[in-house]
Amino acid sequence: MNQGFDKETFKKSVIYNVKNLFRKTIDEASPEQVFQAVAYAVKDVIIDEWIATHKEYEKQDAKTVYYLSMEFLMGRALGNNIINICAQKEIKEVLDEMGFDLNVIEDQEPDAALGNGGLGRLAACFLDSLSTLGYPAYGCGIRYRYGMFKQKIENGYQVEVPDNWLKDGNPFEVRRSEYAMEVKFGGYVDTEWEGHNNHFVQKGYQSVMAVPYDLPIVGYGNNVVNTLRIWDAQPINTFSLEAFDKGDYQKAVEQENLAKNLVEVLYPNDNHYAGKELRLKQQYFFISASVQRAVKKYLEKHDDIRKLHEKVVFQLNDTHPTVAVAELMRILIDEQGLSWDEAWEVTTKTCAYTNHTIMAEALEKWPIELFSRLLPRIYQIVEEINRRFINEIQKRYPGDNEKIKKMAVVYDGQVKMAHMAIVGSFSVNGVARLHTEILKHQELKDFYEMMPEKFNNKTNGITQRRFLLHGNPLLADWVTDKIGNEWITNLPHIERLAVFADDPKCQQEFMNIKYQNKLRLAKYIKEHNGVEVDPRSIFDVQVKRLHEYKRQLMNILHVMYLYNQLKNDPNMDMVPRTFIFGAKAAAGYRIAKKTIKLINAVADVVNSDKSINGKIKVVFIEDYRVSNAEIIFAAADVSEQISTASKEASGTGNMKFMLNGALTLGTMDGANVEIVEEVGEEYAFIFGMSSDEVISHEKNRDYNPMTIFNEDQDIRRVLMQLINGLYSPEDSELFRDIYNSLLNTKNSDRADTYFILKDFRSYAEAHKRIDKAYRDEKWWAKAAMLNVAHSGKFTSDRTIEEYVKDIWKLEKVKVEL
Ligand code: 26Q
């Protein structure tokens, strides 16, 4: 309950907004218009807290974390903000009285999809936790005109549709033109002698104005509102006669185009580096603006820039913001007049880096030619960082040229962003225990040996406010009913549910809630896919970005295998199963897109085959995104987390499923390891090779899938069905490339790189265990409840407290209104 919240005032505010924004009375307004009006009314409440929060920060001169990220996958704001100002009950009532359903109103809001997947959503969960815990923070990113594309499925294929999320404006944002910053690209560096040292000046450049838009990040019930600051690009001087006079016509046009193109669209690659010039421009654009602004803000209240690290910390969300290291050096040296050593000391006490992947194709390496042409001054600094670091390596490992080759920041004509991030930061962290161990002992072994003190683990987490309180109100209310509401801000408290796990009445209640949530998802699927699914079947769900290492292919091959068994024996005893997929594929990732087509092709055949009595259904949910994810997690019985061990840094979907009472079917990869540790191996379905086994096969190159293909008749049959037209009668060659990816007959080194055939039998066995376990309704209810009860570790509140204690060293702030 929100003490200060007045229903009547709020109602008036909504009516006033409808009038003022749309020239309408409330009963004339469309749901979309009511959404806008309600959002502005909520913003009105938030703004006061927002102002009060920043007053308090100034008063306390509090240290601030700047979370620098190319991605913030926020989803919808309205429902979350209403929950966090603790006015849900009241606003629901107000809307009821006016004849509107809050759910319908919330549904009008487009998702803010300024991210691809896990990394972007993690940033969003972190902001929620930072505000809820009362820590001073800015998220800094880009205000992409177009976010993650919308996915349409046409004839079974993914079609990408632009996501024009700002079409009707964004009620929550505030444009802060007074904080605009100039960002410079290209040109050359002039060296001017200043009597005792050189001064470096960038000349002949093109520049843009970075204009910030602020979004409020509301803490839960504590009056704290932090800021997500996303930068828009504006041309510096729009066409002026002056430009014509100087003959700079060409340059004026180019600057205008630069500003227009810069923030146009989010690159839709997940875990894959694309060396595009515009991407590097985007990176430098938002980093230069954010770092310049942070330094300026610091200097408004402090005079010694050498103590910047006492008030500011920059957290680099993967290598994408790594130019921050060189940009801060540039500002400190060229603009603040520090010596190299002084500047380096400040920089390496201010920057910290998080690694999110070990996938080789995700490593950012920029060609020197591109990098130095676009960022000439920054490149000089990178070269000097490299030169000095190589000196360090030589001091430590005299004569060891291998070390230089493996560790240099600039090598082989490329700038290696991960190496710069490690060298320029005081902290390097992985995102799950196993992932951090692999970093320390495999991927980043040399760096760990040279600077072990930098390395640490921060196991990811998720916010229970969005993924339980908002996404699953039935379960949230039930939990609160049983144990009180402390879990909302202290998730480990949810452990107290464990005592109810054996209670038959509680089991009944719990399973009934799951059933209601399955009905809600079934309705969504019927409306969006036109497919009927049986809410009494097991909802077996894999939702995440489409990537070969995540092995959606293994999942659908197993469905094909099960279907074969049913065709052999239509009376086969099995619990009806609904296999639910949701995934976007990067627009240029051909085999991933083909996998989507395969899933839909299998769905077509299986769903329309009456002979199997509806025992298997396959559903591909179009346009998987934050808003429908909330509905999907709530309805899941089984959570598929089946990446090739060692490949998934952490995973966070796995935690959202667990929190909503789904059982994990997974490999010992990423955070699955810790999930199983918390809930107990007997309440999860674990299968497949360990990361050590995978890594060993990769090293020894001793795996050949052909052996399995030749010896296992069931697997052979499934693979043959990829190329005999069973699922593609029009073109039996359609899935040949998928077949080849598993069984490259010419080059077994490039066959089944993700060990799908190797893990297949073990996966199928685990599915059998699920079928058996689900028949024991009491056991299943107990297991699901224990998953919820033991999900406490995986709150992003815990993750943030660890970042604060080990890396950021922030102080909590209290805001009184
Ligand atoms: C890089 C260069 C150019 C274009 C795009 C990119 C790019 C974009 C996004 C590279 C990687 C990403 C996203 C990575 C990501 O989402 N990683 C996930 O991070 C999660 C949060 O830590 C983990 O839980 C997942 O395991 C990890 O895959």
mmCIF file with all atom_site columns, C-alpha atoms in Angstrom, residues 1-2 49 79-89 127-134 217-226 463-466 469-470 476-477 480 484-490 797:
data_model
loop_
_atom_site.group_PDB
_atom_site.id
_atom_site.type_symbol
_atom_site.label_atom_id
_atom_site.label_alt_id
_atom_site.label_comp_id
_atom_site.label_asym_id
_atom_site.label_entity_id
_atom_site.label_seq_id
_atom_site.pdbx_PDB_ins_code
_atom_site.Cartn_x
_atom_site.Cartn_y
_atom_site.Cartn_z
_atom_site.occupancy
_atom_site.B_iso_or_equiv
_atom_site.pdbx_formal_charge
_atom_site.auth_seq_id
_atom_site.auth_comp_id
_atom_site.auth_asym_id
_atom_site.auth_atom_id
_atom_site.pdbx_PDB_model_num
ATOM 1  C CA . MET A 1 1   ? 0.000  0.000   0.000   1.00 0.00 ? 1   MET A CA 1
ATOM 2  C CA . ASN A 1 2   ? 1.151  3.491   -0.822  1.00 0.00 ? 2   ASN A CA 1
ATOM 3  C CA . GLU A 1 49  ? 10.432 11.088  -5.966  1.00 0.00 ? 49  GLU A CA 1
ATOM 4  C CA . GLY A 1 79  ? 2.922  -2.075  -14.909 1.00 0.00 ? 79  GLY A CA 1
ATOM 5  C CA . ASN A 1 80  ? 6.327  -2.200  -13.294 1.00 0.00 ? 80  ASN A CA 1
ATOM 6  C CA . ASN A 1 81  ? 6.215  1.431   -12.200 1.00 0.00 ? 81  ASN A CA 1
ATOM 7  C CA . ILE A 1 82  ? 2.750  1.000   -10.722 1.00 0.00 ? 82  ILE A CA 1
ATOM 8  C CA . ILE A 1 83  ? 3.981  -1.986  -8.743  1.00 0.00 ? 83  ILE A CA 1
ATOM 9  C CA . ASN A 1 84  ? 7.093  -0.200  -7.528  1.00 0.00 ? 84  ASN A CA 1
ATOM 10 C CA . ILE A 1 85  ? 5.225  2.885   -6.311  1.00 0.00 ? 85  ILE A CA 1
ATOM 11 C CA . CYS A 1 86  ? 3.014  0.370   -4.479  1.00 0.00 ? 86  CYS A CA 1
ATOM 12 C CA . ALA A 1 87  ? -0.188 1.746   -5.942  1.00 0.00 ? 87  ALA A CA 1
ATOM 13 C CA . GLN A 1 88  ? -1.350 -1.282  -7.909  1.00 0.00 ? 88  GLN A CA 1
ATOM 14 C CA . LYS A 1 89  ? -4.452 -1.969  -5.893  1.00 0.00 ? 89  LYS A CA 1
ATOM 15 C CA . LEU A 1 127 ? 18.684 -1.146  -12.561 1.00 0.00 ? 127 LEU A CA 1
ATOM 16 C CA . ASP A 1 128 ? 15.546 -2.372  -10.793 1.00 0.00 ? 128 ASP A CA 1
ATOM 17 C CA . SER A 1 129 ? 17.646 -3.800  -7.969  1.00 0.00 ? 129 SER A CA 1
ATOM 18 C CA . LEU A 1 130 ? 19.899 -0.745  -7.683  1.00 0.00 ? 130 LEU A CA 1
ATOM 19 C CA . SER A 1 131 ? 16.897 1.511   -7.132  1.00 0.00 ? 131 SER A CA 1
ATOM 20 C CA . THR A 1 132 ? 15.164 -0.913  -4.801  1.00 0.00 ? 132 THR A CA 1
ATOM 21 C CA . LEU A 1 133 ? 18.297 -1.224  -2.681  1.00 0.00 ? 133 LEU A CA 1
ATOM 22 C CA . GLY A 1 134 ? 18.792 2.551   -2.694  1.00 0.00 ? 134 GLY A CA 1
ATOM 23 C CA . ILE A 1 217 ? 13.951 3.681   -12.659 1.00 0.00 ? 217 ILE A CA 1
ATOM 24 C CA . VAL A 1 218 ? 11.644 3.341   -9.695  1.00 0.00 ? 218 VAL A CA 1
ATOM 25 C CA . GLY A 1 219 ? 12.713 1.442   -6.605  1.00 0.00 ? 219 GLY A CA 1
ATOM 26 C CA . TYR A 1 220 ? 10.181 -0.743  -4.828  1.00 0.00 ? 220 TYR A CA 1
ATOM 27 C CA . GLY A 1 221 ? 8.379  1.190   -2.120  1.00 0.00 ? 221 GLY A CA 1
ATOM 28 C CA . ASN A 1 222 ? 11.351 3.352   -1.103  1.00 0.00 ? 222 ASN A CA 1
ATOM 29 C CA . ASN A 1 223 ? 10.898 6.659   -2.977  1.00 0.00 ? 223 ASN A CA 1
ATOM 30 C CA . VAL A 1 224 ? 14.210 6.089   -4.766  1.00 0.00 ? 224 VAL A CA 1
ATOM 31 C CA . VAL A 1 225 ? 14.242 6.841   -8.472  1.00 0.00 ? 225 VAL A CA 1
ATOM 32 C CA . ASN A 1 226 ? 17.437 6.368   -10.473 1.00 0.00 ? 226 ASN A CA 1
ATOM 33 C CA . THR A 1 463 ? 14.274 -9.253  -10.382 1.00 0.00 ? 463 THR A CA 1
ATOM 34 C CA . GLN A 1 464 ? 11.430 -11.014 -8.610  1.00 0.00 ? 464 GLN A CA 1
ATOM 35 C CA . ARG A 1 465 ? 9.403  -7.785  -8.843  1.00 0.00 ? 465 ARG A CA 1
ATOM 36 C CA . ARG A 1 466 ? 8.921  -8.193  -12.586 1.00 0.00 ? 466 ARG A CA 1
ATOM 37 C CA . LEU A 1 469 ? 5.079  -10.057 -8.580  1.00 0.00 ? 469 LEU A CA 1
ATOM 38 C CA . HIS A 1 470 ? 4.114  -8.568  -11.946 1.00 0.00 ? 470 HIS A CA 1
ATOM 39 C CA . ALA A 1 476 ? 2.682  -13.955 -5.963  1.00 0.00 ? 476 ALA A CA 1
ATOM 40 C CA . ASP A 1 477 ? -0.517 -13.523 -3.952  1.00 0.00 ? 477 ASP A CA 1
ATOM 41 C CA . THR A 1 480 ? 2.346  -13.680 0.227   1.00 0.00 ? 480 THR A CA 1
ATOM 42 C CA . GLY A 1 484 ? 4.005  -12.656 4.051   1.00 0.00 ? 484 GLY A CA 1
ATOM 43 C CA . ASN A 1 485 ? 5.425  -10.193 1.554   1.00 0.00 ? 485 ASN A CA 1
ATOM 44 C CA . GLU A 1 486 ? 9.023  -9.895  2.651   1.00 0.00 ? 486 GLU A CA 1
ATOM 45 C CA . TRP A 1 487 ? 10.140 -11.970 -0.360  1.00 0.00 ? 487 TRP A CA 1
ATOM 46 C CA . ILE A 1 488 ? 9.440  -8.944  -2.572  1.00 0.00 ? 488 ILE A CA 1
ATOM 47 C CA . THR A 1 489 ? 12.567 -7.221  -1.296  1.00 0.00 ? 489 THR A CA 1
ATOM 48 C CA . ASN A 1 490 ? 14.300 -10.199 0.312   1.00 0.00 ? 490 ASN A CA 1
ATOM 49 C CA . ASP A 1 797 ? 19.264 -7.917  -5.389  1.00 0.00 ? 797 ASP A CA 1
#
